[in-house]
Coordinates of C-alpha atoms and ligand atoms in Angstrom, one line a residue:
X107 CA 79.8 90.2 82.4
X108 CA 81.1 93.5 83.2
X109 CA 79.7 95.3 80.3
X110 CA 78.4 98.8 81.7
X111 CA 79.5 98.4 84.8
X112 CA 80.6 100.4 87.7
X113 CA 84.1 98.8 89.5
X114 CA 84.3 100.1 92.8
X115 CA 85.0 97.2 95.1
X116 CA 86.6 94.2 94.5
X117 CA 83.2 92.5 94.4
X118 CA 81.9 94.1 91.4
X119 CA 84.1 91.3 90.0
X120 CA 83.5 88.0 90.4
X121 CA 86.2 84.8 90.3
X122 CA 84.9 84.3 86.6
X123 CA 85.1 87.9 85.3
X124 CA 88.8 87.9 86.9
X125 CA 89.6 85.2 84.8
X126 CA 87.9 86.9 81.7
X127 CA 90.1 90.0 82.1
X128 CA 92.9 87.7 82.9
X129 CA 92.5 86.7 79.1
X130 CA 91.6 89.4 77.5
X131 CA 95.2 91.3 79.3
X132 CA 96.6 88.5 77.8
X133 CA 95.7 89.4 74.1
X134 CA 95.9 92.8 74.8
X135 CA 99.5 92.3 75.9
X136 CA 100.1 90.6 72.5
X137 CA 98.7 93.7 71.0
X138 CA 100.9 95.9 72.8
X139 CA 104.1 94.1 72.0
X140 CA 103.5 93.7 68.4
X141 CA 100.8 96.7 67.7
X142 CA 101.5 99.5 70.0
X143 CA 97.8 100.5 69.9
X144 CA 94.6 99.1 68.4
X145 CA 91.3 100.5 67.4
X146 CA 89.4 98.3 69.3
X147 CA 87.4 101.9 71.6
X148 CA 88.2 104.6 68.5
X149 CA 85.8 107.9 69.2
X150 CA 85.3 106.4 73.1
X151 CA 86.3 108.8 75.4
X152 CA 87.4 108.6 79.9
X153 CA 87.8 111.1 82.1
X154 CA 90.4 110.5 84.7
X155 CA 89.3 112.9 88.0
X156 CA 92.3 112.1 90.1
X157 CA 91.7 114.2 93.5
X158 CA 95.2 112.7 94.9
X159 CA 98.3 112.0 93.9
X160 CA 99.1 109.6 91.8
X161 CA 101.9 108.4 89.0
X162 CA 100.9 104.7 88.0
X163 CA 97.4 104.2 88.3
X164 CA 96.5 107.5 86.3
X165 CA 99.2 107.3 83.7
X166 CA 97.9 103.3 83.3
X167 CA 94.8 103.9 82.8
X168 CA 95.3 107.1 80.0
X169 CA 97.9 105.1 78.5
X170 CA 95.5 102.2 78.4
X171 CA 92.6 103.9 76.9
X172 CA 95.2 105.3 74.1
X173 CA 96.2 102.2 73.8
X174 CA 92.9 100.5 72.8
X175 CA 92.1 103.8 70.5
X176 CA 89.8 105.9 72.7
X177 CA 90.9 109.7 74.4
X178 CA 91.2 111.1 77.6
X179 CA 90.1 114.4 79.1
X180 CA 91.6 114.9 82.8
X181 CA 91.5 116.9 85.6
X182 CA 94.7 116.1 87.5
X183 CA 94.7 118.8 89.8
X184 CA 91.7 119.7 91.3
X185 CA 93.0 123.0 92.9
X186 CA 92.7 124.1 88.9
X187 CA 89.1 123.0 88.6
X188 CA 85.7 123.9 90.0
X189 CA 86.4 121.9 93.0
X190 CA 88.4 125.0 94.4
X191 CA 85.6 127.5 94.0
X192 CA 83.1 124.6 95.8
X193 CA 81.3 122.6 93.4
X194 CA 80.3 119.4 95.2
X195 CA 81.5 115.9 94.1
X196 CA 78.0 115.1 92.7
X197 CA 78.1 117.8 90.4
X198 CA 81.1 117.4 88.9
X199 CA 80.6 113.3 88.5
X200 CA 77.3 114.4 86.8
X201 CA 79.2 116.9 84.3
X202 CA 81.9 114.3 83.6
X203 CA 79.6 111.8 83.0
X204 CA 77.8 114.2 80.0
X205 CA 81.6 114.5 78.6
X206 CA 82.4 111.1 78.5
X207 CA 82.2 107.8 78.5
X208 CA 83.4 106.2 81.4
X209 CA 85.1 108.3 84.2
X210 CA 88.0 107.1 86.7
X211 CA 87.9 108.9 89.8
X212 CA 90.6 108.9 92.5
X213 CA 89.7 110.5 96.1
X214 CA 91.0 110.8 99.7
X215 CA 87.4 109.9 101.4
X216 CA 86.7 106.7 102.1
X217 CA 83.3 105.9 100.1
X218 CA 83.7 108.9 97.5
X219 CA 84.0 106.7 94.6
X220 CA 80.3 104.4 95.0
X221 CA 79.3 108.1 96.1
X222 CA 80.0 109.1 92.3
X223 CA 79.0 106.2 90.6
X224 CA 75.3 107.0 92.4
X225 CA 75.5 110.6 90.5
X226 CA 76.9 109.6 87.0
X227 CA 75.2 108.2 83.6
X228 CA 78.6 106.7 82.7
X229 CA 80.5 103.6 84.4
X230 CA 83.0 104.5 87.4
X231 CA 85.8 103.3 88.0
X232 CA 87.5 103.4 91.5
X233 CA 90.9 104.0 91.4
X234 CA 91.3 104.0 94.9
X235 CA 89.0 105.8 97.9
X236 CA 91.0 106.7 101.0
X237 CA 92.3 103.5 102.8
X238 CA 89.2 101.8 101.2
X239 CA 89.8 100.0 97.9
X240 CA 91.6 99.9 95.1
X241 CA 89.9 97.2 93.1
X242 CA 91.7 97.4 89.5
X243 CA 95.6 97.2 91.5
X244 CA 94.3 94.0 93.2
X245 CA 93.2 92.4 90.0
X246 CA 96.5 93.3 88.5
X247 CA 98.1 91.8 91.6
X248 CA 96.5 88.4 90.6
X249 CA 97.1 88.8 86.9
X250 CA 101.0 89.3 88.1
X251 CA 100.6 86.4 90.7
X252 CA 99.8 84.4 88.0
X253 CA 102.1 85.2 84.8
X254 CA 105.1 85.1 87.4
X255 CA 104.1 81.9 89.2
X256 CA 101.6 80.0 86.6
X257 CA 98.8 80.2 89.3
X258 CA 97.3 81.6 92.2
X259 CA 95.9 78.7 94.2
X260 CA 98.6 76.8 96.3
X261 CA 100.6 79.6 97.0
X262 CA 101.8 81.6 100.3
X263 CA 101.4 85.0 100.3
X264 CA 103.1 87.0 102.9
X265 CA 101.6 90.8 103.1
X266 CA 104.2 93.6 104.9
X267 CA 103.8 96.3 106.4
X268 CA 100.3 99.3 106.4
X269 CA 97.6 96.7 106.6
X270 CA 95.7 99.1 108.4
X271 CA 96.0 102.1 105.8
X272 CA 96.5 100.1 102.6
X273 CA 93.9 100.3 100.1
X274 CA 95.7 97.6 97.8
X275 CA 96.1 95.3 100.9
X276 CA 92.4 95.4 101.7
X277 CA 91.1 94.5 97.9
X278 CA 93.6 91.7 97.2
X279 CA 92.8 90.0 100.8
X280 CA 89.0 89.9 100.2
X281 CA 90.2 88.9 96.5
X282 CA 92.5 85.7 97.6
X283 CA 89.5 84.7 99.6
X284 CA 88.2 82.8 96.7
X285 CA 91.5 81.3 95.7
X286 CA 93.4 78.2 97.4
X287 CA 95.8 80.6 98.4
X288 CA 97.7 80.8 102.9
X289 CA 98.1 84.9 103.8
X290 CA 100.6 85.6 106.3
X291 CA 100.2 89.4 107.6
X292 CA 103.4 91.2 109.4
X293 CA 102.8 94.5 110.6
X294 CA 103.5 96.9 113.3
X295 CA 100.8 96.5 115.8
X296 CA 99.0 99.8 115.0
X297 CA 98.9 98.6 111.3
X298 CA 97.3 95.9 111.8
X299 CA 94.8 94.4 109.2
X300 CA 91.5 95.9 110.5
X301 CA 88.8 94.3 112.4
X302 CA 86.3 95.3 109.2
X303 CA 88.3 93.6 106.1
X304 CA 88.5 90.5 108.2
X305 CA 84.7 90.3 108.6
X306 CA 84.4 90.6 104.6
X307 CA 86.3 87.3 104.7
X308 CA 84.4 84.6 104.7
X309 CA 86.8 82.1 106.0
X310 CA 89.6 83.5 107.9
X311 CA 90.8 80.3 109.1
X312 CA 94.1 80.6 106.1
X313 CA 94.9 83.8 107.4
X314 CA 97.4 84.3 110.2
X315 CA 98.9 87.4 111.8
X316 CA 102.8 86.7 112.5
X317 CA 105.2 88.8 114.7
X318 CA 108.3 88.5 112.2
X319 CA 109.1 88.1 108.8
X320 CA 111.9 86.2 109.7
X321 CA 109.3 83.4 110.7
X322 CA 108.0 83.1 107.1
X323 CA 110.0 84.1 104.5
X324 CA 111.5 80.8 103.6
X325 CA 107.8 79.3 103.1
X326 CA 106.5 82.6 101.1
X327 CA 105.8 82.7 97.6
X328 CA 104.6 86.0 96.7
X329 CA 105.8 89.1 99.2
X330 CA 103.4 91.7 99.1
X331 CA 105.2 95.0 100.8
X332 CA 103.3 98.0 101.1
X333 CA 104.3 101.5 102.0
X334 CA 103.7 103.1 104.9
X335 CA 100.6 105.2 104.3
X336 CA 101.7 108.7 105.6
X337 CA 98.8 110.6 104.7
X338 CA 96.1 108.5 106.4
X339 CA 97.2 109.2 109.7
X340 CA 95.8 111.9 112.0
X341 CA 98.5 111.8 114.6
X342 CA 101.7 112.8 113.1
X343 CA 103.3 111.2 116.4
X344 CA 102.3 107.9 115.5
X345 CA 103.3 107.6 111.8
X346 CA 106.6 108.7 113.4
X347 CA 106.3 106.0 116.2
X348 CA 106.5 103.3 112.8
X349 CA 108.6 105.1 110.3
X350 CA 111.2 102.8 109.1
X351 CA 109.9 99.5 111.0
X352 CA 110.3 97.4 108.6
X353 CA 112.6 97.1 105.5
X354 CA 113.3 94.3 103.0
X355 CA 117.1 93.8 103.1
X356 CA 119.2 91.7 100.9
X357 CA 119.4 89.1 103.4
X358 CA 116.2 88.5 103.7
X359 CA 115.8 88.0 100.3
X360 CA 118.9 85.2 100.5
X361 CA 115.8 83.4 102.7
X362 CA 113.2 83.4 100.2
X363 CA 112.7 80.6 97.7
X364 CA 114.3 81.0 94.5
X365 CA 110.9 80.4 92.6
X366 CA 109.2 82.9 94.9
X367 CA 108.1 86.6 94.2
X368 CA 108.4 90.1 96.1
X369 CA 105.6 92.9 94.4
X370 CA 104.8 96.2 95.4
X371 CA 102.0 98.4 94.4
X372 CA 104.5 101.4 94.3
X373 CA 105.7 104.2 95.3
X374 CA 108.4 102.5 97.4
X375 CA 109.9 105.0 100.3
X376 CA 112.4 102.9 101.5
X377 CA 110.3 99.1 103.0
X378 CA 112.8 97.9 99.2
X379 CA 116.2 99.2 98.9
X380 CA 117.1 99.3 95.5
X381 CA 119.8 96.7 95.7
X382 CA 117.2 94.4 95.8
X383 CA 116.0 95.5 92.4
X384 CA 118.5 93.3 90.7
X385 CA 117.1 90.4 92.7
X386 CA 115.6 87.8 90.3
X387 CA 112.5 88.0 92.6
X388 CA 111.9 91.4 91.9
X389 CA 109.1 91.8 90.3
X390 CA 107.1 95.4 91.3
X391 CA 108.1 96.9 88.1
X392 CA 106.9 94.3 86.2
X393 CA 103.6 94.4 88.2
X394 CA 103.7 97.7 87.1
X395 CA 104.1 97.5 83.3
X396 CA 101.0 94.7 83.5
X397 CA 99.1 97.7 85.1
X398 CA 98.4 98.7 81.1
X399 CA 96.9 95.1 79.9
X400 CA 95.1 94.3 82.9
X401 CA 93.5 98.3 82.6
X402 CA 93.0 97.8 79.2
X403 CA 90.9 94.8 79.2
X404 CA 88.9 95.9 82.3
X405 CA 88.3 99.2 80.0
X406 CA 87.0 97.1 76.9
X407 CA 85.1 94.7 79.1
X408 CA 83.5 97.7 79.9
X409 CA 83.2 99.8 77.0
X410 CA 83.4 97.6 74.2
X411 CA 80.9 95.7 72.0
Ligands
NCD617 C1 98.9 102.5 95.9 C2 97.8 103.4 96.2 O1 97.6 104.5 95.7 O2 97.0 102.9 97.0 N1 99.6 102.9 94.7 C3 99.2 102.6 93.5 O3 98.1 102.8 93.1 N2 100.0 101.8 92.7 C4 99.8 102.2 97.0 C5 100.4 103.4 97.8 O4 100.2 104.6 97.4 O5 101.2 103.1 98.7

């Protein structure tokens, strides 16, 4: 039921379409394993407009779209584009909409992305807007949820670390809020989750703030640890104030279930040491490789016939 459509918060989805795409990254896995690349959006083209940095999200998506057939035009650094000599946002969503067919647009304000899809011809898909949303990471957040553990509903899921900042943390809580699903939040007390994301919740009665990891760990299921979101802060003196405040350390791990899971949306700094990386739990770079599948079935959803 996506076909045509804008993605810019995680609401532009409903439970049902998550479940589609859920299926449809399932084939496309299949496809990918076996295939490498399919036909499926041959002569469809996307234009990636990435205004900050970025390694997974960008290179999932192109490498999604190549995957299902289609090309990729790309303006990755906008201090080599119009943007430098002043071309406003609207402008250059309305020429990248005349260039392709669906564009992917990354930017540090807040609000820039539903901004652009209001200019463009062409569908728009958020890739993440300031500490705002990142849709398309939260829905392969579930998708990983699920593969790893069989299901979403019944589980714990403890979130560390930016609350406050994190795009990813934002769109997965208003997510879960249709699932079966307990959300313990540990953070720093200026990152806390903020007043705004809670009121998109309609029942906040499963979510509970805790002072210490410590307290939760052995009942989690999924931990969901975020990085500290440098950028978003105006006061330099406060990032510093919470540098290093929390860090996922082998013992720790030793505490958590041996069923359970620990993702991250990446980059790490150093909230994961790479110790844990030979953890059975970890699981962020798998959550990573499903970043193609999941991409490339929310693109044909999309796109295709
Ligand atoms: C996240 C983002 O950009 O919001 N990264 C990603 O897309 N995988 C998280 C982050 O930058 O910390």
């Amino acid at each position: 039921m996506i076909r045509n459509k804008s993605i810019i918060s995680i609401d532009d989805l409903s439970k049902s379409d998550i479940f589609e795409v859920f299926n449809v990254a399932d084939d496309m896995l299949g496809k990918i394993e076996k295939e490498g690349s399919t036909g499926l959006l041959n002569s469809k083209i996307m234009a990636t407009l990435f205004y900050e940095p970025s390694t997974r999200t960008r290179l999932s998506f192109e490498s999604a779209m190549h995957r299902l057939g289609g090309s990729v035009i790309s303006v990755s650094d906008v201090k080599t584009s119009s943007v430098a000599k002043g071309e406003t946002l609207a402008d250059t969503i309305r020429m990248a909409s005349s260039y392709s067919d669906i564009i992917v647009i990354r930017h540090p304000l807040e609000g820039a992305a539903r901004l652009a899809s209001r200019f463009a011809s062409k569908p728009v898909i958020n890739a993440g807007d300031g500490s705002g949303q990142h849709p398309t990471q939260t829905v392969l957040d579930l998708y990983t949820i699920r593969k790893e553990l069989g299901k979403i509903d019944g589980n714990t899921i403890t979130m560390v670390g930016d609350l406050r900042y994190g795009r990813t943390i934002h769109s997965l809580i208003m997510a879960l809020s249709s699932f079966d699903v307990k959300i313990n939040l540990v953070s720093p007390p200026i990152l806390r989750l903020p007043e705004y994301v809670y009121s998109m919740v309609p029942d906040r009665s499963n979510i509970r703030e805790v002072d210490s990891l410590s307290d939760v760990i052995g009942d989690t299921d999924v931990l969901y640890v975020t990085r500290i979101q440098k950028e978003r802060f105006s006061d330099q003196n406060e990032y510093q104030s919470v540098i290093g405040s929390y860090s996922i350390t082998s013992e720790m791990v030793a505490a958590m279930k041996e069923k359970s899971i620990i993702m991250h949306p990446l980059p790490r700094i150093d909230e994961i040491s790479p110790e844990i990386d030979r953890k059975p739990q970890a699981r962020y770079f798998k959550q990573a490789y499903y970043g193609v599948p999941v991409r490339m079935a929310l693109i044909y959803m999309i796109l295709g016939d």
